[in-house]
Amino acid sequence: MEFFYASLVSLIVVFFSFFLHYILFKKKSSYVAGSGPLPPGQFGWPVIGETLTFFRTGQKGQPESFVYDRMNKYSTYIFKTNLLRQKTVVLCGAMANKFVFSNENKLVRGWWPNTITKILQPSEQTNHHAVSRKLNKFVHTVLRTEGLQQYIGAMDQVAQRHFETSWENKSKVVVYPLTKKYTFGVACKVFLSVEDPKQVEILAEHFNEVASGIFSVPIDVPGTTFNRGIKASIVIRKKIKDLVKQRKIDLAAAGKAAPVQDILSHMVLAKDENGELLEEHDISNMIFGLLIGGHDNPSSVCAIIVKYLAELPHIYEEVYKEQMEIAKSKAPGEFLNWDDLQKMKYSWNVACEVLRIAPPLQGTFREAIDDFVFDGFSVPKGWKIYWSVYSTHKNPECFPDPEKFDPSRFMGTGPAPYTFVPFGGGPRMCPGREYVRLEILVFMHNLMKRFKWEKIIPDEKIIVNPMAMPAKCLPIRLYPHDASDF
Ligand code: HEM
């Protein structure tokens, strides 16, 4: 059925594409906004532009080549293209990152493709930009470091149970599905206090449908991946709303729920700047957004850490030494705490190097609120702006020998400003970054103290589909440490 619809749409696209191309692009090719020419570059194929090339380079394991081919051909700092049927400029390099991040809501604002907004956005929102700015501010507040410290023990508890049930007593495992299970389990516990494995699994299945829907052909008729994504999003929202309602009741009844037990309690009790409690649908939307963030990105990093530690024994040994010192300092049954995580400096450098070399997200879009000029080229109002993580992460001027996995890049003062941007920057910078740091370090600790491992597919590549991930999900052979190591 999906194939039929996709074929139908392709035919329609072929018939009308040249006509649309003429109307949308050719007629306006002489358009000059601001005081400079349009950026160099090509819009590519009619309608679809260069979208397929963009995604294919990622699926082939060379996601950075889309940006670098065009930087070499047109300009180091800016080029135009057509992505997701939008006239887009790609801004490259540290200065471009600084420009995008510091002009939020002045010259640019957040923009998501229709597929994403249709699945993720609540229909109740009338003034999307104003509402999302207010909610984003609140999300940044609930995920700040001081608040998260209290959840480290809970993360460790989830990790211990996860390794006991899914890794121990096995000689081989496939890593990527397991890291997904771990990170989603942590998210369910920390955000919602949902621990029952069956309930977590059902929620994870709905989230998988949402994730597939976001990156599917956007045809909203029964049977398509896109339609299933929308339906799954409605089901999840309903489930979260029910949890919010129940939590309100439990918090009112003494002893049934604690104000600090998870992020949900925190949100239910929080008040906005007018002293009002937050609306139920706002809380559900925020929790939904956090679970989406917690679903795929951190699991990609955890899996790719496992890959590099298998390939680079000298780095494995350093991480092992650091983690075993902490493991030996703990009393039996004692969970990790904030001080332990502060000691995991080398481990975090390793994770940062993974975030540099294989960032889960390649970049995000903005929309020009007004005409502006960058590097002498005009960007017209309404065009989309794409900033790419790779334009600095794989740039030898920012990171010498960029393909080399070298955690020492993060020692001392670390990378130059605006060059290491896996979490974006400015007001929209990922609010989950500190949460991610804790969750990844807890994962590394529990993994290192249990196992050494080797890859079953020695030359397995990292692809981007749509997150960075090992092409075959990283099957490995496990070798448990001797009990005498403790
Ligand atoms: C390794 C894991 C992660 C990476 C690499 C990552 C990266 C990013 C990036 C690049 C952005 C866009 C920033 C921009 O447009 O400038 C973003 C936004 C966001 N992230 Fe993350 N993220 C991760 C994990 C998480 C987690 C675990 C959560 C939730 C707990 C989360 C919540 C969010 C939210 C809510 C936004 C939207 C912020 C806004 O639009 O203001 N992320 N993230």
XYZ file of C-alpha atoms and ligand atoms in Angstrom:
529
model
C 0.000 0.000 0.000
C 2.761 2.385 0.983
C 4.605 1.523 -2.221
C 1.491 2.324 -4.263
C 1.098 5.742 -2.678
C 4.801 6.456 -3.012
C 4.670 5.555 -6.752
C 1.602 7.733 -7.269
C 3.267 10.653 -5.598
C 6.448 10.113 -7.644
C 4.409 10.293 -10.872
C 2.712 13.492 -9.798
C 6.083 14.884 -8.828
C 7.554 14.070 -12.272
C 4.635 15.753 -14.123
C 4.620 18.933 -12.146
C 8.190 19.260 -11.057
C 9.525 21.102 -14.111
C 6.635 23.533 -14.008
C 7.147 24.174 -10.292
C 10.858 24.439 -10.767
C 10.313 27.237 -13.274
C 7.846 29.075 -11.023
C 9.723 28.657 -7.773
C 13.327 28.857 -8.749
C 14.096 30.049 -12.288
C 11.850 33.105 -12.223
C 13.432 34.314 -9.043
C 17.031 33.405 -9.766
C 17.924 37.051 -10.174
C 16.395 37.937 -6.797
C 18.795 39.853 -4.591
C 17.923 40.567 -0.975
C 19.842 42.892 1.323
C 22.959 44.204 -0.345
C 24.703 41.212 -1.859
C 24.225 38.453 -4.406
C 22.595 35.168 -3.468
C 25.072 32.568 -2.194
C 26.738 30.261 -4.743
C 25.424 26.719 -5.091
C 22.708 24.778 -6.903
C 19.139 23.906 -6.052
C 19.544 20.494 -7.679
C 16.591 18.497 -8.989
C 13.209 20.132 -9.416
C 11.156 20.031 -6.197
C 13.232 17.496 -4.279
C 16.415 19.496 -4.819
C 19.460 17.858 -3.260
C 17.538 16.090 -0.491
C 18.270 12.566 -1.709
C 21.999 13.264 -2.099
C 22.024 14.723 1.398
C 20.503 11.584 2.949
C 22.408 9.142 0.716
C 25.823 10.436 1.748
C 24.845 9.659 5.354
C 23.536 6.193 4.521
C 26.810 5.445 2.702
C 28.798 6.360 5.793
C 30.167 9.699 4.508
C 27.715 12.211 5.966
C 30.254 15.033 5.930
C 30.853 14.761 2.190
C 27.617 16.595 1.309
C 28.895 19.703 3.063
C 32.599 19.413 2.171
C 31.984 18.734 -1.565
C 30.037 21.985 -1.750
C 32.362 23.957 0.510
C 35.192 23.000 -1.864
C 33.159 23.739 -4.990
C 31.358 26.974 -4.033
C 32.493 28.683 -0.853
C 34.030 27.746 2.487
C 31.403 29.570 4.519
C 28.062 29.546 2.716
C 26.287 27.830 -0.156
C 22.708 27.487 -1.295
C 20.838 24.276 -1.960
C 17.309 22.851 -1.813
C 16.698 20.485 1.109
C 13.287 19.044 1.993
C 11.740 21.196 -0.760
C 13.025 24.370 0.910
C 15.415 26.955 -0.444
C 18.202 26.564 2.051
C 21.565 28.098 2.769
C 24.126 25.965 4.563
C 26.341 28.047 6.841
C 29.750 26.508 7.567
C 32.564 26.980 10.065
C 32.952 28.370 13.574
C 31.979 31.940 12.611
C 28.815 30.650 10.962
C 27.936 28.648 14.072
C 28.457 31.760 16.170
C 26.298 33.787 13.775
C 23.394 31.288 13.894
C 23.527 30.692 17.633
C 23.756 34.366 18.575
C 21.014 35.577 16.204
C 18.268 33.344 17.553
C 14.944 35.214 17.413
C 16.754 38.248 15.939
C 17.554 37.163 12.372
C 16.697 33.457 12.592
C 14.318 31.210 14.472
C 13.852 27.461 14.872
C 12.292 25.630 11.949
C 11.301 21.990 11.617
C 10.180 20.207 8.456
C 6.411 19.592 8.133
C 6.829 15.867 8.730
C 8.282 16.545 12.146
C 5.834 19.250 13.180
C 2.872 17.169 12.049
C 3.955 14.264 14.227
C 5.392 16.127 17.173
C 3.416 19.273 17.483
C 0.373 19.550 19.652
C -2.706 20.685 17.741
C -3.798 22.876 20.648
C -0.953 25.316 20.191
C -2.079 28.538 18.606
C 1.047 30.667 18.764
C 3.639 27.963 18.233
C 6.781 30.108 18.417
C 5.770 31.986 21.569
C 4.540 28.829 23.324
C 7.581 26.763 22.408
C 9.929 29.546 23.571
C 8.191 29.577 26.956
C 8.264 25.782 27.264
C 11.874 25.491 26.088
C 12.919 27.919 28.806
C 11.182 25.735 31.337
C 12.767 22.535 29.985
C 16.209 24.139 30.345
C 15.368 24.916 33.990
C 14.248 21.401 34.933
C 17.260 19.769 33.297
C 19.926 21.941 34.894
C 22.835 20.227 36.620
C 21.873 20.794 40.265
C 18.445 19.245 39.730
C 19.808 16.219 37.886
C 22.379 15.188 40.492
C 19.686 13.499 42.584
C 18.877 11.096 39.715
C 22.369 9.593 39.335
C 21.554 6.771 41.784
C 18.362 5.982 39.836
C 20.325 5.912 36.570
C 22.849 3.513 38.125
C 20.037 1.315 39.399
C 18.516 1.106 35.890
C 21.985 0.424 34.417
C 22.746 -2.393 36.878
C 19.433 -4.089 36.198
C 19.925 -3.608 32.450
C 23.378 -5.223 32.436
C 22.247 -8.072 34.691
C 19.292 -8.939 32.449
C 20.592 -8.126 28.962
C 24.415 -8.532 28.951
C 25.571 -10.829 31.749
C 25.883 -14.565 31.023
C 25.925 -13.933 27.282
C 28.889 -14.569 25.023
C 27.604 -12.347 22.194
C 25.293 -9.328 22.082
C 24.152 -6.827 19.460
C 24.957 -3.493 21.008
C 22.769 -0.831 19.373
C 19.342 -2.280 20.322
C 20.685 -2.734 23.859
C 21.933 0.837 24.219
C 18.508 1.988 22.997
C 16.884 -0.165 25.652
C 19.190 1.247 28.332
C 18.752 4.930 27.457
C 14.991 4.637 27.077
C 14.786 2.756 30.383
C 16.689 5.580 32.088
C 14.407 8.197 30.487
C 11.235 6.385 31.624
C 12.580 6.138 35.176
C 13.955 9.683 35.519
C 11.129 11.494 33.739
C 8.105 9.408 34.711
C 9.066 6.810 37.361
C 7.905 4.144 34.923
C 9.979 1.012 35.647
C 7.835 -1.972 34.762
C 9.745 -3.579 31.822
C 6.495 -4.415 29.989
C 5.264 -0.826 30.221
C 8.664 0.510 29.130
C 8.667 -1.870 26.161
C 5.196 -0.794 25.019
C 6.163 2.880 25.249
C 9.410 2.160 23.363
C 7.444 0.495 20.551
C 5.258 3.599 20.180
C 8.354 5.801 20.176
C 9.941 3.649 17.476
C 6.825 4.247 15.340
C 7.146 7.989 15.962
C 10.855 7.970 15.041
C 10.179 6.022 11.817
C 7.293 8.371 10.970
C 9.469 11.455 11.313
C 11.830 10.207 8.618
C 9.257 8.693 6.255
C 7.514 9.806 3.045
C 4.923 12.264 4.424
C 1.761 10.634 3.099
C -0.924 10.671 5.738
C -3.252 7.826 4.761
C -3.931 4.627 6.711
C -1.167 2.042 6.399
C 1.766 4.389 5.763
C 4.729 4.763 8.120
C 3.929 8.462 8.422
C 0.340 7.750 9.427
C 1.486 5.161 11.972
C 3.885 7.757 13.400
C 1.070 10.279 13.857
C -1.157 7.657 15.500
C 1.640 6.523 17.813
C 2.255 10.138 18.815
C -1.433 10.510 19.751
C -1.329 7.297 21.817
C 1.825 8.415 23.657
C 0.388 11.860 24.391
C -2.731 10.244 25.811
C -0.645 7.905 27.999
C 1.475 10.796 29.264
C -1.628 12.913 29.943
C -3.079 10.069 32.010
C 0.169 9.872 33.977
C 0.077 13.636 34.569
C -3.511 13.473 35.863
C -2.708 10.523 38.126
C 0.403 12.239 39.473
C -1.616 15.315 40.395
C -3.940 13.095 42.422
C -1.035 11.187 43.999
C 0.810 14.350 44.955
C -2.338 15.708 46.611
C -2.760 12.474 48.624
C 0.010 12.495 51.219
C 2.625 9.760 50.758
C 1.484 8.500 47.333
C 4.103 10.430 45.325
C 7.090 12.600 46.194
C 7.682 16.136 44.850
C 11.245 15.220 43.846
C 10.780 11.642 42.680
C 11.121 12.501 38.968
C 10.895 15.275 36.374
C 7.123 14.753 36.095
C 6.532 15.640 39.762
C 8.795 18.639 39.313
C 6.733 19.853 36.353
C 3.364 19.214 37.989
C 4.337 21.349 40.990
C 6.212 24.084 39.082
C 4.684 27.523 38.556
C 5.210 29.882 35.637
C 6.269 33.544 35.909
C 2.668 34.507 36.806
C 2.625 32.045 39.688
C 0.252 29.693 37.805
C 0.655 25.901 37.647
C 1.522 24.652 34.170
C -1.286 23.374 31.916
C -1.612 19.585 31.648
C -1.106 19.606 27.884
C 2.052 21.753 28.252
C 3.477 19.258 30.738
C 2.633 16.320 28.446
C 4.242 18.090 25.490
C 7.413 18.766 27.429
C 7.647 15.192 28.700
C 6.950 13.941 25.168
C 9.783 16.157 23.835
C 12.165 14.919 26.520
C 11.354 11.282 25.823
C 11.944 11.865 22.096
C 15.337 13.424 22.951
C 16.084 10.590 25.363
C 15.089 7.880 22.905
C 17.676 7.831 20.120
C 20.544 10.318 20.477
C 22.242 9.033 23.648
C 21.942 5.411 22.526
C 23.872 6.258 19.367
C 26.732 7.696 21.464
C 26.805 4.719 23.858
C 26.951 2.238 20.954
C 29.729 4.120 19.164
C 31.763 4.336 22.381
C 31.618 0.518 22.506
C 32.847 0.398 18.898
C 35.878 2.648 19.474
C 36.845 0.992 22.745
C 36.899 -2.355 20.923
C 39.138 -0.912 18.213
C 41.559 1.043 20.402
C 42.936 -1.080 23.271
C 45.177 1.713 24.641
C 42.097 3.919 25.108
C 40.137 1.010 26.574
C 42.917 0.522 29.163
C 42.832 4.191 30.231
C 39.064 4.174 30.638
C 39.222 0.826 32.446
C 41.793 2.162 34.927
C 39.680 5.235 35.665
C 36.456 3.270 36.083
C 37.983 0.482 38.206
C 39.405 2.990 40.680
C 35.886 4.288 41.199
C 34.371 0.776 41.277
C 36.849 -0.310 43.978
C 36.004 2.717 46.109
C 32.320 1.781 46.330
C 30.770 -0.275 49.136
C 28.718 -3.306 48.006
C 25.315 -2.102 46.794
C 26.322 1.575 46.869
C 25.169 3.524 43.798
C 27.255 6.011 41.842
C 26.981 9.624 42.950
C 27.910 13.098 41.700
C 31.492 12.948 43.065
C 32.128 9.645 41.271
C 30.997 11.105 37.969
C 33.227 14.151 38.441
C 36.195 11.761 38.581
C 35.355 10.246 35.170
C 37.264 12.904 33.243
C 39.049 10.663 30.746
C 35.861 8.657 30.109
C 34.015 11.879 29.289
C 36.809 12.943 26.918
C 36.273 9.639 25.097
C 32.529 10.311 24.886
C 33.234 13.846 23.594
C 35.491 12.455 20.886
C 32.621 10.164 19.831
C 30.296 13.198 19.813
C 32.826 14.979 17.572
C 33.575 12.186 15.125
C 30.078 10.657 14.947
C 27.595 13.245 16.255
C 24.095 11.709 16.525
C 22.525 14.806 14.938
C 24.169 16.291 11.856
C 22.745 19.770 12.339
C 19.400 21.543 12.487
C 17.413 24.112 10.570
C 16.523 27.717 11.174
C 14.337 30.094 9.190
C 15.407 33.643 8.227
C 13.047 36.042 10.022
C 14.376 38.890 7.864
C 16.748 39.431 4.926
C 20.348 39.355 6.088
C 23.868 39.261 4.686
C 26.477 36.671 5.644
C 30.030 36.661 4.247
C 28.911 39.136 1.556
C 25.967 37.009 0.378
C 22.287 37.787 0.831
C 19.946 35.389 2.555
C 16.314 36.289 1.811
C 13.609 36.282 4.498
C 11.802 32.920 4.663
C 14.757 30.854 3.361
C 15.880 28.054 5.607
C 19.297 27.963 7.202
C 21.065 24.713 7.963
C 24.074 24.624 10.271
C 26.108 21.458 10.019
C 28.052 19.897 12.874
C 30.525 18.489 10.366
C 31.646 21.843 8.951
C 33.786 22.219 12.071
C 33.968 18.689 13.579
C 35.705 17.257 10.492
C 37.601 20.428 9.579
C 41.406 20.026 9.936
C 41.700 23.713 10.851
C 39.489 23.118 13.902
C 40.556 19.533 14.660
C 43.924 18.503 13.139
C 43.888 15.006 11.626
C 40.088 14.930 12.015
C 39.581 11.216 11.264
C 41.903 10.208 14.119
C 40.094 9.197 17.324
C 41.944 11.236 19.915
C 40.294 12.004 23.291
C 43.230 14.235 24.277
C 41.676 16.976 22.117
C 39.372 17.626 25.057
C 42.098 17.988 27.672
C 43.119 21.392 29.016
C 41.115 24.214 27.520
C 39.706 21.888 24.844
C 38.442 22.874 21.384
C 38.162 26.528 20.273
C 34.776 28.224 20.800
C 32.003 27.294 18.317
C 33.998 24.379 16.843
C 32.669 21.526 19.022
C 28.895 21.793 18.675
C 27.214 18.371 18.990
C 24.513 19.970 21.146
C 24.119 23.136 19.055
C 24.510 26.475 20.780
C 22.839 29.694 21.900
C 19.336 29.769 23.367
C 18.320 26.575 21.546
C 21.313 24.573 22.728
C 20.239 21.069 23.692
C 18.808 21.217 27.222
C 19.485 17.478 27.601
C 23.290 17.756 27.412
C 24.034 17.423 31.131
C 21.482 14.624 31.505
C 23.238 12.879 28.586
C 26.644 13.263 30.218
C 25.428 11.566 33.407
C 23.635 8.798 31.541
C 26.612 8.005 29.286
C 29.114 7.947 32.160
C 26.865 5.628 34.183
C 26.679 3.362 31.123
C 30.464 3.359 30.664
C 31.044 2.564 34.328
C 28.707 -0.421 34.311
C 30.090 -1.707 31.024
C 33.798 -1.332 31.831
C 33.628 -2.941 35.237
C 32.008 -6.039 33.736
C 33.551 -6.670 30.306
C 36.193 -6.554 27.668
C 34.854 -7.213 24.159
C 35.708 -7.545 20.489
C 33.817 -6.659 17.328
C 32.350 -9.538 15.330
C 32.398 -7.492 12.094
C 35.882 -5.925 12.145
C 35.292 -3.312 9.426
C 31.737 -2.323 10.401
C 31.128 1.303 9.353
C 29.220 4.093 11.034
C 26.322 5.321 8.925
C 23.775 8.087 9.454
C 20.265 6.656 9.100
C 18.931 9.067 10.324
C 21.118 9.072 13.481
C 24.762 8.078 13.536
C 24.773 4.320 14.178
C 26.895 1.229 13.491
C 25.798 -0.062 10.059
C 25.038 -3.585 11.370
C 24.066 -2.508 14.902
C 27.445 -3.666 16.282
C 27.453 -7.354 17.212
C 30.267 -8.068 19.721
C 31.796 -10.983 21.619
C 31.898 -10.426 25.399
C 34.692 -11.410 27.808
C 33.702 -10.899 31.461
C 36.426 -9.689 33.853
C 37.639 -11.966 36.658
C 35.895 -11.420 39.976
C 39.433 -10.914 41.420
C 39.651 -7.575 39.536
C 37.573 -6.000 42.333
C 23.838 12.699 22.750
C 22.615 13.094 22.878
C 22.044 14.362 22.313
C 22.519 15.170 21.338
C 23.799 15.025 20.522
C 21.562 16.248 21.194
C 21.702 17.286 20.288
C 20.785 18.286 20.134
C 20.873 19.309 19.140
C 21.987 19.457 18.106
C 19.788 20.099 19.289
C 19.422 21.292 18.421
C 20.142 22.531 18.877
C 19.936 23.644 17.886
O 19.030 23.612 17.054
O 20.755 24.582 17.956
C 18.998 19.570 20.382
C 17.815 20.109 20.828
C 17.070 19.579 21.848
N 17.387 18.502 22.636
Fe 19.018 17.344 22.430
N 20.546 16.064 22.082
C 20.798 14.932 22.794
C 20.034 14.395 23.802
C 18.919 14.971 24.328
C 18.187 14.454 25.460
C 18.547 13.197 26.238
C 17.149 15.297 25.667
C 16.101 15.222 26.739
C 16.373 14.866 27.948
C 17.221 16.338 24.663
C 16.322 17.361 24.539
C 16.382 18.310 23.556
C 15.347 19.329 23.364
C 14.062 19.475 24.178
C 15.787 20.128 22.293
C 15.070 21.329 21.671
C 15.654 22.604 22.270
C 15.076 23.860 21.633
O 14.557 23.797 20.517
O 15.171 24.903 22.285
N 18.311 16.103 23.883
N 19.631 18.473 20.884
